[in-house]
Amino acid sequence: MSEQGFKRFRRRGAPADTMPFAAEDGGRQPAMAPLAATVSAAAASAQLPATLPDPWDRIRQVPFDAAAQAQARLPLVSRFRADPAAKSFDLLRTRLLHTLKARGWKRVALTAPAAGCGATFTAVNLALSLARVPDSRTVLMDMNFRRPGAARALGMTAPGQLAGFLSGRVQMEDQLLRPLPSLAVGLNSAADQDAAEILHGRSCAGVLEDMMLRLGADTALFDLPPVLEHDDTAAFLPQVDGVLLIADGTSTTAAQLAACEKMLAGHTQMLGVVLNRARKADSPLN
Ligand SMILES: Nc1ncnc2c1ncn2[C@@H]1O[C@H](COP(=O)(O)OP(=O)(O)O)[C@@H](O)[C@H]1O
Ligand SMILES: [Mg+2]
């Protein structure tokens, strides 16, 4: 979509609080068991540790090697802080945090009109940018069961299928990983065609609520499938506070964006449209 096309779309129908945003092409491919009744209260307290370990600290830390990522040509822009693409993500982070804080929100879905627009690219780079905010906790969940992509984009190996965790069969500590001290990721090892059922499932909402509470997360990003291709995204919308829509500056049309907004309207709040693969002239940093 051209700059004019993007502006025309915004003038025509984008909500007033929509955050238009251009991410430049990086070019770097870019509990506790009940106590036995016979145990006295004093004896019980003597057996317990003074404080239980923070669940966040129990999420396994894994090495996250920036040099290896660069060699593998992963599209992570955080290594190049002076790069316009990295600056774009930091600007998006700041504006997103401002909106979330003003509204008391934490959960953000990222989706796109079609596959390949850069929803995963944006989710991963935005998560890495959020994780650099001091004393913050960010969670990134790969909820695209059709084409899981977060693990590959991060250069990490998923410990298993996310469906097990969302259905309550797998413990949070066995599924989530921490590539950075302030970032926890829920990765998915394989595609699953029962995506909408998993996301609609009774346990999914409860598991995510419990995860947010136990982790004390400030922000959670959910990488979702394209909104116009599957009903998975619509099934998941009740779980999030708002949506960031990722448009591909080279292929997304105004008609597609309008169709997405129509699909999303009434189900969630549109936090903004991110223009990915924008040309230099489209960048707000110019
Ligand atoms: N701005 C960008 N700069 C460089 N590579 C990008 C950019 N946006 C997306 N890509 C690459 O394009 C491919 C598709 O992006 P992806 O985020 O997986 O799309 P989606 O999740 O929307 O299907 C990936 O290889 C990704 O690394
Ligand atoms: Mg993706």
Short mmCIF file of C-alpha atoms and ligand atoms in Angstrom, two decimals:
data_model
loop_
_atom_site.label_atom_id
_atom_site.label_comp_id
_atom_site.label_asym_id
_atom_site.label_seq_id
_atom_site.Cartn_x
_atom_site.Cartn_y
_atom_site.Cartn_z
CA MET A 1 0.00 0.00 0.00
CA SER A 2 1.34 3.41 -0.89
CA GLU A 3 1.70 6.18 1.66
CA GLN A 4 -1.23 7.97 0.03
CA GLY A 5 -3.31 4.79 0.15
CA PHE A 6 -2.53 4.32 3.85
CA LYS A 7 -3.44 7.93 4.62
CA ARG A 8 -6.63 7.62 2.55
CA PHE A 9 -7.58 4.51 4.54
CA ARG A 10 -7.00 6.34 7.81
CA ARG A 11 -9.04 9.33 6.69
CA ARG A 12 -11.90 7.11 5.52
CA GLY A 13 -12.60 4.97 8.49
CA ALA A 14 -9.83 4.25 10.92
CA PRO A 15 -10.90 4.88 14.54
CA ALA A 16 -9.75 8.16 16.03
CA ASP A 17 -7.45 6.46 18.52
CA THR A 18 -5.86 4.20 15.98
CA MET A 19 -2.08 4.39 16.19
CA PRO A 20 -0.81 4.51 12.66
CA PHE A 21 2.69 3.25 12.68
CA ALA A 22 5.36 2.44 10.20
CA ALA A 23 7.95 -0.23 10.84
CA GLU A 24 10.62 0.09 8.24
CA ASP A 25 11.92 -2.86 6.40
CA GLY A 26 14.93 -3.82 8.45
CA GLY A 27 16.48 -5.41 5.44
CA ARG A 28 18.32 -7.63 7.89
CA GLN A 29 15.89 -10.47 7.61
CA PRO A 30 16.57 -7.89 9.37
CA ALA A 31 -0.32 -24.55 45.82
CA MET A 32 0.14 -26.04 48.61
CA ALA A 33 -1.00 -29.56 49.66
CA PRO A 34 -3.46 -29.34 52.61
CA LEU A 35 -1.63 -29.80 55.89
CA ALA A 36 -2.42 -32.97 57.83
CA ALA A 37 -4.97 -32.21 60.58
CA THR A 38 -2.57 -33.56 63.23
CA VAL A 39 0.15 -31.01 62.39
CA SER A 40 -0.07 -28.03 64.70
CA ALA A 41 -0.08 -24.55 63.18
CA ALA A 42 3.31 -23.73 64.72
CA ALA A 43 4.92 -26.92 63.40
CA ALA A 44 3.44 -26.26 59.97
CA SER A 45 4.89 -22.77 59.69
CA ALA A 46 8.28 -24.08 60.79
CA GLN A 47 8.26 -26.49 57.81
CA LEU A 48 7.45 -23.86 55.18
CA PRO A 49 10.00 -21.64 53.47
CA ALA A 50 9.73 -17.96 54.46
CA THR A 51 8.54 -17.01 50.96
CA LEU A 52 7.58 -19.15 48.03
CA PRO A 53 9.75 -18.56 44.94
CA ASP A 54 8.25 -16.12 42.43
CA PRO A 55 6.71 -18.15 39.57
CA TRP A 56 8.49 -15.77 37.14
CA ASP A 57 11.87 -16.92 38.49
CA ARG A 58 10.83 -20.55 38.03
CA ILE A 59 10.46 -20.08 34.25
CA ARG A 60 13.54 -21.66 32.75
CA GLN A 61 16.10 -19.21 31.34
CA VAL A 62 17.60 -20.21 28.05
CA PRO A 63 20.65 -18.68 26.35
CA PHE A 64 19.77 -16.04 23.79
CA ASP A 65 22.81 -15.47 21.64
CA ALA A 66 22.67 -12.24 19.62
CA ALA A 67 25.75 -13.10 17.55
CA ALA A 68 24.34 -16.49 16.56
CA GLN A 69 21.04 -14.82 15.63
CA ALA A 70 22.83 -12.40 13.37
CA GLN A 71 24.72 -15.24 11.72
CA ALA A 72 21.48 -17.14 11.16
CA ARG A 73 20.13 -13.94 9.60
CA LEU A 74 17.14 -13.87 11.95
CA PRO A 75 14.96 -10.81 11.43
CA LEU A 76 15.61 -9.44 14.92
CA VAL A 77 16.34 -5.76 14.91
CA SER A 78 17.28 -5.33 18.60
CA ARG A 79 20.94 -5.99 17.90
CA PHE A 80 21.14 -2.91 15.74
CA ARG A 81 19.88 -0.24 18.14
CA ALA A 82 20.79 2.64 15.83
CA ASP A 83 18.97 1.03 12.92
CA PRO A 84 15.75 2.82 11.88
CA ALA A 85 13.87 -0.49 12.20
CA ALA A 86 14.97 -0.86 15.85
CA LYS A 87 14.02 2.77 16.51
CA SER A 88 10.62 2.13 14.92
CA PHE A 89 9.95 -0.74 17.32
CA ASP A 90 11.04 1.33 20.33
CA LEU A 91 8.67 4.11 19.21
CA LEU A 92 5.83 1.59 18.75
CA ARG A 93 6.59 0.18 22.23
CA THR A 94 6.46 3.60 23.86
CA ARG A 95 3.18 4.54 22.20
CA LEU A 96 1.66 1.13 22.97
CA LEU A 97 2.71 1.29 26.65
CA HIS A 98 1.26 4.80 26.91
CA THR A 99 -2.12 3.60 25.59
CA LEU A 100 -2.12 0.42 27.71
CA LYS A 101 -1.22 2.33 30.88
CA ALA A 102 -3.90 4.97 30.27
CA ARG A 103 -6.54 2.25 29.93
CA GLY A 104 -5.21 -0.26 32.47
CA TRP A 105 -4.75 -2.89 29.79
CA LYS A 106 -2.14 -5.65 29.46
CA ARG A 107 -3.12 -8.09 26.73
CA VAL A 108 -2.49 -7.27 23.09
CA ALA A 109 -3.19 -9.46 20.06
CA LEU A 110 -1.21 -9.02 16.86
CA THR A 111 -2.81 -10.11 13.64
CA ALA A 112 -2.73 -9.26 9.95
CA PRO A 113 -5.11 -9.44 7.00
CA ALA A 114 -3.09 -12.21 5.33
CA ALA A 115 -0.16 -14.53 6.01
CA GLY A 116 3.29 -13.06 5.46
CA CYS A 117 2.40 -9.45 6.39
CA GLY A 118 4.78 -9.59 9.36
CA ALA A 119 2.60 -10.27 12.43
CA THR A 120 5.23 -12.60 13.90
CA PHE A 121 8.10 -10.31 12.88
CA THR A 122 6.35 -7.41 14.67
CA ALA A 123 5.34 -9.49 17.72
CA VAL A 124 8.87 -10.79 18.29
CA ASN A 125 10.65 -7.47 17.78
CA LEU A 126 8.06 -5.57 19.85
CA ALA A 127 8.42 -8.16 22.65
CA LEU A 128 12.20 -7.72 22.63
CA SER A 129 11.77 -3.95 22.74
CA LEU A 130 9.24 -4.18 25.62
CA ALA A 131 11.62 -6.48 27.49
CA ARG A 132 14.20 -3.69 27.60
CA VAL A 133 11.93 -1.51 29.78
CA PRO A 134 13.55 -1.61 33.24
CA ASP A 135 11.76 -3.64 35.94
CA SER A 136 9.13 -4.87 33.50
CA ARG A 137 7.83 -8.31 32.64
CA THR A 138 6.73 -9.16 29.11
CA VAL A 139 5.12 -12.36 27.87
CA LEU A 140 4.96 -13.39 24.21
CA MET A 141 2.61 -16.25 23.28
CA ASP A 142 2.56 -17.91 19.86
CA MET A 143 -1.18 -18.43 19.33
CA ASN A 144 -0.91 -19.07 15.60
CA PHE A 145 -1.67 -22.79 15.69
CA ARG A 146 -1.93 -22.89 11.90
CA ARG A 147 1.61 -21.68 11.28
CA PRO A 148 3.56 -21.25 14.53
CA GLY A 149 6.46 -18.91 13.79
CA ALA A 150 7.71 -17.26 16.99
CA ALA A 151 10.22 -20.02 17.85
CA ARG A 152 11.84 -19.82 14.42
CA ALA A 153 11.89 -16.02 14.44
CA LEU A 154 13.66 -16.08 17.83
CA GLY A 155 16.01 -18.89 16.85
CA MET A 156 14.68 -21.01 19.73
CA THR A 157 13.32 -24.55 20.09
CA ALA A 158 9.79 -24.92 21.50
CA PRO A 159 9.65 -27.39 24.41
CA GLY A 160 6.38 -28.87 23.12
CA GLN A 161 2.93 -28.09 21.81
CA LEU A 162 1.23 -25.09 23.34
CA ALA A 163 -2.15 -26.86 23.19
CA GLY A 164 -1.06 -29.01 26.16
CA PHE A 165 -0.47 -25.92 28.28
CA LEU A 166 -3.68 -24.16 27.17
CA SER A 167 -5.76 -27.25 27.94
CA GLY A 168 -4.25 -27.41 31.45
CA ARG A 169 -2.33 -30.66 30.93
CA VAL A 170 1.13 -29.07 30.96
CA GLN A 171 2.43 -26.82 33.77
CA MET A 172 3.40 -23.23 32.97
CA GLU A 173 6.95 -23.86 34.21
CA ASP A 174 7.30 -26.75 31.72
CA GLN A 175 6.08 -24.77 28.70
CA LEU A 176 7.34 -21.21 29.02
CA LEU A 177 10.96 -20.20 28.51
CA ARG A 178 12.86 -16.99 29.28
CA PRO A 179 15.28 -15.89 26.55
CA LEU A 180 15.84 -12.66 28.54
CA PRO A 181 15.41 -12.10 32.29
CA SER A 182 12.40 -9.85 31.58
CA LEU A 183 10.82 -11.84 28.74
CA ALA A 184 8.88 -15.12 28.92
CA VAL A 185 7.78 -16.83 25.72
CA GLY A 186 5.19 -19.52 25.07
CA LEU A 187 6.36 -21.27 21.91
CA ASN A 188 4.63 -23.95 19.88
CA SER A 189 6.50 -26.88 18.36
CA ALA A 190 3.99 -27.98 15.72
CA ALA A 191 0.95 -26.82 13.77
CA ASP A 192 -2.47 -27.95 15.01
CA GLN A 193 -5.58 -27.86 12.84
CA ASP A 194 -7.94 -27.73 15.88
CA ALA A 195 -6.84 -24.15 16.49
CA ALA A 196 -10.25 -22.52 16.90
CA GLU A 197 -11.38 -25.30 19.29
CA ILE A 198 -8.24 -24.87 21.43
CA LEU A 199 -8.67 -21.11 21.58
CA HIS A 200 -12.43 -21.45 22.28
CA GLY A 201 -11.80 -24.26 24.82
CA ARG A 202 -13.09 -23.81 28.36
CA SER A 203 -9.64 -24.15 29.92
CA CYS A 204 -7.81 -21.68 27.65
CA ALA A 205 -9.24 -18.51 29.26
CA GLY A 206 -8.62 -19.84 32.78
CA VAL A 207 -5.06 -20.95 32.01
CA LEU A 208 -4.17 -17.54 30.55
CA GLU A 209 -5.80 -15.67 33.45
CA ASP A 210 -3.81 -17.80 35.91
CA MET A 211 -0.62 -17.25 33.86
CA MET A 212 -1.01 -13.45 33.89
CA LEU A 213 -1.68 -13.39 37.65
CA ARG A 214 1.12 -15.76 38.66
CA LEU A 215 3.71 -14.16 36.40
CA GLY A 216 2.81 -10.61 37.39
CA ALA A 217 3.20 -9.73 33.70
CA ASP A 218 3.02 -6.07 32.67
CA THR A 219 2.33 -6.76 29.00
CA ALA A 220 1.36 -9.89 27.09
CA LEU A 221 1.59 -10.11 23.30
CA PHE A 222 -0.38 -12.81 21.47
CA ASP A 223 0.76 -13.64 17.93
CA LEU A 224 -2.40 -14.69 16.07
CA PRO A 225 -3.22 -16.10 12.61
CA PRO A 226 -4.40 -13.78 9.80
CA VAL A 227 -7.83 -12.40 10.58
CA LEU A 228 -9.29 -12.83 7.08
CA GLU A 229 -8.11 -16.44 6.63
CA HIS A 230 -9.32 -18.31 9.75
CA ASP A 231 -11.83 -17.82 12.57
CA ASP A 232 -9.14 -18.56 15.21
CA THR A 233 -8.44 -14.89 15.73
CA ALA A 234 -12.12 -14.05 16.30
CA ALA A 235 -12.36 -17.00 18.73
CA PHE A 236 -9.50 -15.58 20.77
CA LEU A 237 -10.55 -11.92 20.88
CA PRO A 238 -12.44 -12.18 24.22
CA GLN A 239 -9.05 -12.95 25.84
CA VAL A 240 -7.37 -9.68 24.84
CA ASP A 241 -7.82 -6.01 25.61
CA GLY A 242 -6.96 -4.79 22.13
CA VAL A 243 -5.55 -5.63 18.73
CA LEU A 244 -2.64 -4.33 16.69
CA LEU A 245 -3.24 -4.93 13.01
CA ILE A 246 -0.12 -5.44 10.91
CA ALA A 247 -0.40 -4.18 7.34
CA ASP A 248 2.19 -5.04 4.72
CA GLY A 249 3.23 -1.80 3.01
CA THR A 250 3.97 -3.74 -0.16
CA SER A 251 0.80 -5.84 -0.50
CA THR A 252 -2.04 -4.97 1.94
CA THR A 253 -4.95 -3.09 0.35
CA ALA A 254 -7.24 -0.53 1.94
CA ALA A 255 -10.15 -2.93 1.23
CA GLN A 256 -8.38 -5.65 3.27
CA LEU A 257 -7.82 -3.29 6.19
CA ALA A 258 -11.45 -2.20 6.08
CA ALA A 259 -12.57 -5.88 6.04
CA CYS A 260 -10.35 -6.60 9.09
CA GLU A 261 -11.75 -3.65 11.00
CA LYS A 262 -15.28 -4.82 10.21
CA MET A 263 -14.41 -8.32 11.51
CA LEU A 264 -12.83 -6.96 14.67
CA ALA A 265 -15.41 -4.24 15.42
CA GLY A 266 -17.61 -5.02 18.40
CA HIS A 267 -15.29 -7.83 19.53
CA THR A 268 -12.29 -5.86 20.68
CA GLN A 269 -10.58 -2.47 20.61
CA MET A 270 -8.36 -1.60 17.72
CA LEU A 271 -5.11 -0.31 19.22
CA GLY A 272 -3.62 0.65 15.89
CA VAL A 273 -2.43 -0.29 12.46
CA VAL A 274 1.28 -0.99 12.06
CA LEU A 275 2.58 -0.38 8.56
CA ASN A 276 5.27 -3.01 8.08
CA ARG A 277 7.70 -3.02 5.18
CA ALA A 278 7.11 0.70 4.84
CA ARG A 279 9.27 2.66 2.48
CA LYS A 280 11.60 5.25 3.93
CA ALA A 281 9.25 8.09 3.00
CA ASP A 282 6.44 6.49 5.08
CA SER A 283 8.51 6.38 8.26
CA PRO A 284 7.46 8.64 11.17
CA LEU A 285 11.15 8.93 12.00
CA ASN A 286 11.96 10.95 8.94
N1 LIG B 1 10.02 -5.41 7.97
C1 LIG B 1 10.61 -6.57 7.66
N2 LIG B 1 11.94 -6.61 7.37
C2 LIG B 1 12.56 -7.78 7.06
N3 LIG B 1 11.93 -8.99 7.04
C3 LIG B 1 10.61 -9.02 7.31
C4 LIG B 1 9.89 -7.82 7.65
N4 LIG B 1 8.59 -8.17 7.88
C5 LIG B 1 8.51 -9.51 7.71
N5 LIG B 1 9.71 -10.02 7.36
C6 LIG B 1 10.00 -11.45 7.03
O1 LIG B 1 8.95 -11.88 6.16
C7 LIG B 1 8.56 -13.23 6.48
C8 LIG B 1 7.07 -13.25 6.85
O2 LIG B 1 6.89 -12.51 8.05
P1 LIG B 1 6.05 -13.11 9.29
O3 LIG B 1 6.25 -12.19 10.43
O4 LIG B 1 6.39 -14.55 9.51
O5 LIG B 1 4.56 -12.98 8.71
P2 LIG B 1 3.17 -13.43 9.39
O6 LIG B 1 3.45 -13.82 10.82
O7 LIG B 1 2.30 -12.21 9.28
O8 LIG B 1 2.68 -14.57 8.54
C9 LIG B 1 9.47 -13.68 7.62
O9 LIG B 1 10.57 -14.35 7.07
C10 LIG B 1 9.93 -12.36 8.25
O10 LIG B 1 11.19 -12.49 8.86
MG MG B 2 3.14 -15.54 11.85
#
